[in-house]
PDB file of C-alpha atoms in Angstrom:
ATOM      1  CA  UNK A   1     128.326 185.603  79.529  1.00  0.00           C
ATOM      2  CA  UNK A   2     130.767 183.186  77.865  1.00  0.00           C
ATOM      3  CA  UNK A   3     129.699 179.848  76.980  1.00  0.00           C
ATOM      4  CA  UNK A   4     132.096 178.165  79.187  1.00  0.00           C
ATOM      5  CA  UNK A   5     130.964 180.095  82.091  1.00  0.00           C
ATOM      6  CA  UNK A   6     127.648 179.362  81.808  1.00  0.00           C
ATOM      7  CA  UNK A   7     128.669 175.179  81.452  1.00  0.00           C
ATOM      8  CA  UNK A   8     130.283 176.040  84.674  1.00  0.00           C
ATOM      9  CA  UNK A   9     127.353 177.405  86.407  1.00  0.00           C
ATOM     10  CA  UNK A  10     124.625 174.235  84.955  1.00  0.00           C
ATOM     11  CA  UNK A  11     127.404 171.670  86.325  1.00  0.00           C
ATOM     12  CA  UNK A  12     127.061 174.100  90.035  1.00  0.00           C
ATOM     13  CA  UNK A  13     124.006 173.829  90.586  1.00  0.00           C
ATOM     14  CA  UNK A  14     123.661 170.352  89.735  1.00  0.00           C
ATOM     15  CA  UNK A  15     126.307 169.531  92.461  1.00  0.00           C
ATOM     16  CA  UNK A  16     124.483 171.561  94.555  1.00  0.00           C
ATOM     17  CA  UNK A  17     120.923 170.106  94.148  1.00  0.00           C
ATOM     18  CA  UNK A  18     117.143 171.247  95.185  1.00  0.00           C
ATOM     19  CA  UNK A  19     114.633 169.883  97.160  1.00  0.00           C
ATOM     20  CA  UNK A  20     111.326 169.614  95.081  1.00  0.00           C
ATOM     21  CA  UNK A  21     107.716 168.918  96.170  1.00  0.00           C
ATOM     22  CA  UNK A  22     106.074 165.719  94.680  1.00  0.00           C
ATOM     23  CA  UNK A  23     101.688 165.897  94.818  1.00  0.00           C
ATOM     24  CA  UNK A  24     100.660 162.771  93.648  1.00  0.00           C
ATOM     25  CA  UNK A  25      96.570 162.837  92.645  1.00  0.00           C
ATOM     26  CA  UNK A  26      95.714 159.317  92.475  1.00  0.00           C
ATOM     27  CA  UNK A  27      92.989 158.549  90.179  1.00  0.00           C
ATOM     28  CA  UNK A  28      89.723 157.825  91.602  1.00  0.00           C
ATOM     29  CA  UNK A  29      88.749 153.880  91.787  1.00  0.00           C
ATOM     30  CA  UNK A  30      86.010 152.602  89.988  1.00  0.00           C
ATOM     31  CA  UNK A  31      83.131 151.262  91.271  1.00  0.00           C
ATOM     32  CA  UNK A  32      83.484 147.552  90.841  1.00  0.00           C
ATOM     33  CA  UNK A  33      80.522 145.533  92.685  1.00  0.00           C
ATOM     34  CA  UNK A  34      77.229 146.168  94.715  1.00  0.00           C
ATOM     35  CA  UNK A  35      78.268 148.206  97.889  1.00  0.00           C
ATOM     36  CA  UNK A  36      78.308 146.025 100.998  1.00  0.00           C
ATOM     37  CA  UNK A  37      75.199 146.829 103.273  1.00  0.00           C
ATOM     38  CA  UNK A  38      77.595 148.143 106.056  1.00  0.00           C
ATOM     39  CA  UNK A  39      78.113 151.882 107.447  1.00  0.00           C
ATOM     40  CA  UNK A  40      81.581 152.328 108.097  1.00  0.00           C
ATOM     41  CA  UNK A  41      83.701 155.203 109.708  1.00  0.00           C
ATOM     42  CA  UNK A  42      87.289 155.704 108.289  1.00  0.00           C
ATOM     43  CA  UNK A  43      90.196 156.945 110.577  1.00  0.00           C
ATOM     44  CA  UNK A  44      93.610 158.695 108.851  1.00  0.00           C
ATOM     45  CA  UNK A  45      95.712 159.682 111.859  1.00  0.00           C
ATOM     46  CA  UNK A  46      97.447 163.359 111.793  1.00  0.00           C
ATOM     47  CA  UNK A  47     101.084 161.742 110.819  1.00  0.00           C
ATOM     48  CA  UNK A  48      99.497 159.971 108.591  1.00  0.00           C
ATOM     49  CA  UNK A  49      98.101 162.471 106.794  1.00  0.00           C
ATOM     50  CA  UNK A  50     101.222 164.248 106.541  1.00  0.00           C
ATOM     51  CA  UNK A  51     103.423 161.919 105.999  1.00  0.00           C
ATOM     52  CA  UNK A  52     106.173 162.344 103.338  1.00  0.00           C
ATOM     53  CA  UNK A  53     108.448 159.760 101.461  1.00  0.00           C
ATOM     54  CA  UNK A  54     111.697 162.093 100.833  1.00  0.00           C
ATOM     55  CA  UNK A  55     114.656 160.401  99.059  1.00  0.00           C
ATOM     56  CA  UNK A  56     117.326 160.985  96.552  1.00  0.00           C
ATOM     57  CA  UNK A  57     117.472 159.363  93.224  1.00  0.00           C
ATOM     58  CA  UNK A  58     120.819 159.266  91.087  1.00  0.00           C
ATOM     59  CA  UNK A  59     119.454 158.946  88.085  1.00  0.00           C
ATOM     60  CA  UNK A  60     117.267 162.295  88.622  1.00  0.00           C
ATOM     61  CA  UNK A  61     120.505 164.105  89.649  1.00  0.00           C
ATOM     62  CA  UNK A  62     122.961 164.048  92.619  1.00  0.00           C
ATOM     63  CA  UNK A  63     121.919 165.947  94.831  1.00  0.00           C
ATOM     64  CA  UNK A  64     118.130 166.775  94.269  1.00  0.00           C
ATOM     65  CA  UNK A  65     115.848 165.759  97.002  1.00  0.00           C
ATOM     66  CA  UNK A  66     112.309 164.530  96.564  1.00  0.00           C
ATOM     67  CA  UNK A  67     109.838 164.819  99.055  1.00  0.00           C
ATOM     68  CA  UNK A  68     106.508 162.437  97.794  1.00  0.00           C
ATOM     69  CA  UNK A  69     103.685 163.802 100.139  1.00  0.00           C
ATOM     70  CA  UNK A  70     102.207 160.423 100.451  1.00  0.00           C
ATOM     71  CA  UNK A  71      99.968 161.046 103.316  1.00  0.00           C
ATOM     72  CA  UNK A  72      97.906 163.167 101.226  1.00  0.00           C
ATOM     73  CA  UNK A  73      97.590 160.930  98.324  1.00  0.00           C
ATOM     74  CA  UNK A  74      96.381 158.077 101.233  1.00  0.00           C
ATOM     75  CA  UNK A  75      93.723 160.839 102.562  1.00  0.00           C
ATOM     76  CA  UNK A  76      92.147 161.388  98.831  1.00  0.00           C
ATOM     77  CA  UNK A  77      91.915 157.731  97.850  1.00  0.00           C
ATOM     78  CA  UNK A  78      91.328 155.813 100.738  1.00  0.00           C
ATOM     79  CA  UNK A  79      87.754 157.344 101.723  1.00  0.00           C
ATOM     80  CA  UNK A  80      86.806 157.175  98.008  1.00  0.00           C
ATOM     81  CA  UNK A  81      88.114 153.478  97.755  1.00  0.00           C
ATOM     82  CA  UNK A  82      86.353 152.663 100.952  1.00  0.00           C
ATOM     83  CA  UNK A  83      82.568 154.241  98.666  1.00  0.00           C
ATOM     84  CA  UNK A  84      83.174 151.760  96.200  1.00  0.00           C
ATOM     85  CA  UNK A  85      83.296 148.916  98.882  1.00  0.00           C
ATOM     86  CA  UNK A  86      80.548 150.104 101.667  1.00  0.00           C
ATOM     87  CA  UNK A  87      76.500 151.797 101.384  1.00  0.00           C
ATOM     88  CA  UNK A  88      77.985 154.771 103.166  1.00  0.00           C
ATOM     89  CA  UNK A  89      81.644 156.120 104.415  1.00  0.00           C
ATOM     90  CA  UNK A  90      82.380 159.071 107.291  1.00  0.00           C
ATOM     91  CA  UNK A  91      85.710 159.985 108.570  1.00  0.00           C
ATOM     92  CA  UNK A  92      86.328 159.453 112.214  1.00  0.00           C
ATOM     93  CA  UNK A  93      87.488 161.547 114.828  1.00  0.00           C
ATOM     94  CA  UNK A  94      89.440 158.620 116.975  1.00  0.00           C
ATOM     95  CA  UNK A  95      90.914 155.409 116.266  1.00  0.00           C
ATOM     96  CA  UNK A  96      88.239 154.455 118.724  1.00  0.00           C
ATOM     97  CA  UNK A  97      85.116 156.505 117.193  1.00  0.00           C
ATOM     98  CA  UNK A  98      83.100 153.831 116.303  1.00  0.00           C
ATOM     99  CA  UNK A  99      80.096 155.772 116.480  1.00  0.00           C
ATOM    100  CA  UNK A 100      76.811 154.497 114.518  1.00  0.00           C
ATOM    101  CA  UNK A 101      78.811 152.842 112.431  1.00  0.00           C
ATOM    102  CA  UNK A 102      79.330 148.720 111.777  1.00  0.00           C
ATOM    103  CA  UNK A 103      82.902 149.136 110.983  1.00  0.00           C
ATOM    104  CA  UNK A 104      85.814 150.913 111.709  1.00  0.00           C
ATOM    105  CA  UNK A 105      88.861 151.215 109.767  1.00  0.00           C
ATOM    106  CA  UNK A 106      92.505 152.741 110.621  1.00  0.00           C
ATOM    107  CA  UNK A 107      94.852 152.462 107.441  1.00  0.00           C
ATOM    108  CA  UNK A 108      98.906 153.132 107.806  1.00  0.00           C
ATOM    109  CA  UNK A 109     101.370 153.148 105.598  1.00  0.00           C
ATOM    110  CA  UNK A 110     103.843 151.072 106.688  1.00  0.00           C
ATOM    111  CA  UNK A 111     106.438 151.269 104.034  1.00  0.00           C
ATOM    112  CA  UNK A 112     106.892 153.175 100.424  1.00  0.00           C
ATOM    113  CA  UNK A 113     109.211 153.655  97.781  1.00  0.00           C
ATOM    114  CA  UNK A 114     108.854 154.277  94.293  1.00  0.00           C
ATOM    115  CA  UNK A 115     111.984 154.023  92.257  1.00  0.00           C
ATOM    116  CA  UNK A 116     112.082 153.358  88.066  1.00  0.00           C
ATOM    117  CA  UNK A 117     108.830 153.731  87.363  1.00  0.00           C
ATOM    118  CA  UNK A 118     108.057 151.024  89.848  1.00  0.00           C
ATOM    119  CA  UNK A 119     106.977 150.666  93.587  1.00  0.00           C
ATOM    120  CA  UNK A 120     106.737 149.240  96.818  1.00  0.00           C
ATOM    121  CA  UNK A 121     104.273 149.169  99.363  1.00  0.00           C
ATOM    122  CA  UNK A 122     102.905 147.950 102.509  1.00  0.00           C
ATOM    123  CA  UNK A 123      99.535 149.243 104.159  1.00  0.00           C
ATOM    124  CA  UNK A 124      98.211 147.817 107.437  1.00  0.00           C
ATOM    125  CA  UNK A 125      94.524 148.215 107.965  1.00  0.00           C
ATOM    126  CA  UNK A 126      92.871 147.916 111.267  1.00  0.00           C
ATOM    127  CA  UNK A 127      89.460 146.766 111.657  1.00  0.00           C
ATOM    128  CA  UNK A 128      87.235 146.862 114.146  1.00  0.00           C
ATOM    129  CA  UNK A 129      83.507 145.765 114.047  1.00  0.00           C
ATOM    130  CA  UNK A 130      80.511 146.515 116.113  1.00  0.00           C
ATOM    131  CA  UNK A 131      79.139 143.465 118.610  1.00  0.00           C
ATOM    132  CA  UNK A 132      83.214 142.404 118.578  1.00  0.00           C
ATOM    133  CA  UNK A 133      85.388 142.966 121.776  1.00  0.00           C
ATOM    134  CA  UNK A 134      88.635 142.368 119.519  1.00  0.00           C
ATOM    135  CA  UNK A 135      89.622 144.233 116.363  1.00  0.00           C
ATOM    136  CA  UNK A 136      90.273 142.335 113.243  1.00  0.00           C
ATOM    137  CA  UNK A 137      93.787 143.074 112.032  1.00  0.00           C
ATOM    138  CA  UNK A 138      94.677 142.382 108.344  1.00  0.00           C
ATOM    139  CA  UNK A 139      98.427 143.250 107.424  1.00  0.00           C
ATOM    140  CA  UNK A 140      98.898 142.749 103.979  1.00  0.00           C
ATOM    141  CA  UNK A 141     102.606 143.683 101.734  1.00  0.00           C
ATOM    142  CA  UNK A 142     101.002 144.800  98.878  1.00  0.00           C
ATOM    143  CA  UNK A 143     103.887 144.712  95.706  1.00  0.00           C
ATOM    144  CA  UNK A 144     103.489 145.838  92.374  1.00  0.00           C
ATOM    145  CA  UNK A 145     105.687 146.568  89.588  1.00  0.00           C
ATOM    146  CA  UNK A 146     103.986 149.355  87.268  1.00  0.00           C
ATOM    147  CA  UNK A 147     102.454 148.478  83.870  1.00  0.00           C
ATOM    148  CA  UNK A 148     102.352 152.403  82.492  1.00  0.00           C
ATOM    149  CA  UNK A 149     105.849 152.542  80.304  1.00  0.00           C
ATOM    150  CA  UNK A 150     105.015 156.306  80.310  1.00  0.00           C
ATOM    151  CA  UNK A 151     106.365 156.380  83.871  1.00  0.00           C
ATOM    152  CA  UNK A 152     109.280 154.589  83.513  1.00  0.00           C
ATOM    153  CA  UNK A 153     109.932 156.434  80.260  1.00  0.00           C
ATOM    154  CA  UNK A 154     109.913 159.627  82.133  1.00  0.00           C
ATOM    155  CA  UNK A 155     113.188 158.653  84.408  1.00  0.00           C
ATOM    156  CA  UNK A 156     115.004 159.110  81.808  1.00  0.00           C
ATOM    157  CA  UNK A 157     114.592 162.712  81.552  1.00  0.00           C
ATOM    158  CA  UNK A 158     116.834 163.115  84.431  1.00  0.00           C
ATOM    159  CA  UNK A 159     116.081 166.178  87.266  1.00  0.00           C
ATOM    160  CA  UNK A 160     114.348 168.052  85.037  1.00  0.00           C
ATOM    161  CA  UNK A 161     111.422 165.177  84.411  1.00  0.00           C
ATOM    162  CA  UNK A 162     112.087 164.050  87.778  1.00  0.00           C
ATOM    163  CA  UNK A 163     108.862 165.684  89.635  1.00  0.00           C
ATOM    164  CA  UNK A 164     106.625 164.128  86.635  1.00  0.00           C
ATOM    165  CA  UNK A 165     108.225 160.771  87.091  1.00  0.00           C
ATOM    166  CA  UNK A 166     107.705 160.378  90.635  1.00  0.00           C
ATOM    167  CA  UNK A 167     104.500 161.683  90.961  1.00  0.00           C
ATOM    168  CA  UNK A 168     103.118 159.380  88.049  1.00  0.00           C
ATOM    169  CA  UNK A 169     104.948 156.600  89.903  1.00  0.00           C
ATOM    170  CA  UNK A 170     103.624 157.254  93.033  1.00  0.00           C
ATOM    171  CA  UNK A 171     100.169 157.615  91.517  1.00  0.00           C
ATOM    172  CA  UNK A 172     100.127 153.943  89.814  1.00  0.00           C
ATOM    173  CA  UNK A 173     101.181 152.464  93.268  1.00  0.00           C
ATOM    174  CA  UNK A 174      97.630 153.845  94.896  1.00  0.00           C
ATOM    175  CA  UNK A 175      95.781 153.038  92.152  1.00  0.00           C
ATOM    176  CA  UNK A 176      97.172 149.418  92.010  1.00  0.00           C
ATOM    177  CA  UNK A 177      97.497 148.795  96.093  1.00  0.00           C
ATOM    178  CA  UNK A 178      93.143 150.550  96.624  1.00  0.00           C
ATOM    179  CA  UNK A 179      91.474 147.957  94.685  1.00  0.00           C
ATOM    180  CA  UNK A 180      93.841 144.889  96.148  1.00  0.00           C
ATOM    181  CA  UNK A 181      92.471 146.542  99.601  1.00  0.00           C
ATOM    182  CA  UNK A 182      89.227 146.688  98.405  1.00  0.00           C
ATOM    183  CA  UNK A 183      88.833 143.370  97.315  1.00  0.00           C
ATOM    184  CA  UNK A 184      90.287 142.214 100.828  1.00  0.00           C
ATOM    185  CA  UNK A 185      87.605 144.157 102.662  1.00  0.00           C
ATOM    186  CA  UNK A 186      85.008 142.647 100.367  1.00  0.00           C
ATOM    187  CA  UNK A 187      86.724 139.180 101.576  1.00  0.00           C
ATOM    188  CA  UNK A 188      86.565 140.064 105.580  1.00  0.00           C
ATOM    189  CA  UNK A 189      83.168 141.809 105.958  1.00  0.00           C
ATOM    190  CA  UNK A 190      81.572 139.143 103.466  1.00  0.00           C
ATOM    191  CA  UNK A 191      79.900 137.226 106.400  1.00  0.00           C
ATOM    192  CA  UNK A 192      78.482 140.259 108.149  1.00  0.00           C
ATOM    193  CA  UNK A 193      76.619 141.470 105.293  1.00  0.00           C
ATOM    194  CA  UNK A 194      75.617 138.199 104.663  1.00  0.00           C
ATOM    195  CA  UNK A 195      74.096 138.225 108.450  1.00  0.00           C
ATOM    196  CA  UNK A 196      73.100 142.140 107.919  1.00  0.00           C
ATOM    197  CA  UNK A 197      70.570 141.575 104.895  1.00  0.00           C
ATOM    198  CA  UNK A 198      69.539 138.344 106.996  1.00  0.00           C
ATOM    199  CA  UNK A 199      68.295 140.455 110.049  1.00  0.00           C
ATOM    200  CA  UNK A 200      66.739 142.854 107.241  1.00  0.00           C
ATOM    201  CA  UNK A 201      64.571 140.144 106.271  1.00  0.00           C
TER     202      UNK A 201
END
């Protein structure tokens, strides 16, 4: 096969693209704190957990399609964030399965992109807590522009670093967004473990 044809061929199937599978694996959050005296249930809906940013990114190659399977990276981390906040976590089986539980939570991605080593996202927790008639909504953009150069770097490798570059990307954006979430739950469920070790005593 001729050098020319085989040119040919590369600059084909570039035009003509793929469609690649991206498995981020978020890193798991540290513990950072004394666990709030608080049972809590956690509830990831089914579209949730399957939920998949796809895109197309020039810079990776015309034509190559990306599909970030999200959902799955927010059903590994969120529980394990949500150990490093309360004395004990179990996943629901409703948005309304409070059970014997003091709180209830109901995360949802609301947006995402990564792009450049960067990223953008916006998670909406729902809370609901046991004695309360109304559930305490906290709806928080969460931004962040990513500190490892390693991801950036990686763009630059075009389609064939593409899957690398994305899923790092996608990574840093969970492990930056979990402990700003974290640190918000701390915030809202402050008073009632206040009142908890009270009735303790």
């Amino acid at each position: 096969m001729s050098k020319a044809l085989v040119v040919s061929l590369f600059a084909l199937l570039s035009l003509v693209g793929c469609t690649h599978q991206v498995r981020p694996s978020p890193a798991p959050m540290s513990t950072a704190g004394k666990p709030l005296a608080l049972r809590a249930r956690y509830f990831i809906s089914p579209e949730q957990k399957a939920r998949i940013d796809s895109d197309s990114y020039f810079v990776l190659g015309a034509g190559h399609t990306w599909n970030i399977t999200i959902g799955e990276a927010l059903t590994r981390s969120f529980p394990q964030m949500m150990g490093t906040v309360f004395q004990s976590v179990q996943e629901a089986s409703s948005p309304d399965d409070l059970g014997d539980a003091d709180v209830l939570i109901v995360p949802e991605i609301q947006y995402f992109d990564v792009n450049g080593g960067g990223f953008v996202s916006q998670l909406k927790l729902t809370v609901r807590s046991r004695g309360s008639q109304d559930a305490v909504q906290v709806s928080d953009l969460i931004e962040g522009e990513s500190q490892k150069s390693k991801a950036a770097t990686a763009w630059m490798g075009g389609a064939l670093a593409g899957e690398e570059a994305l899923r790092q990307s996608a990574e840093f954006a969970f492990e930056d967004v979990m402990p700003k979430v974290a640190t918000r739950l701390r915030e809202v469920f402050a008073k009632t473990q206040a009142k908890a070790s009270a009735g303790v005593l």
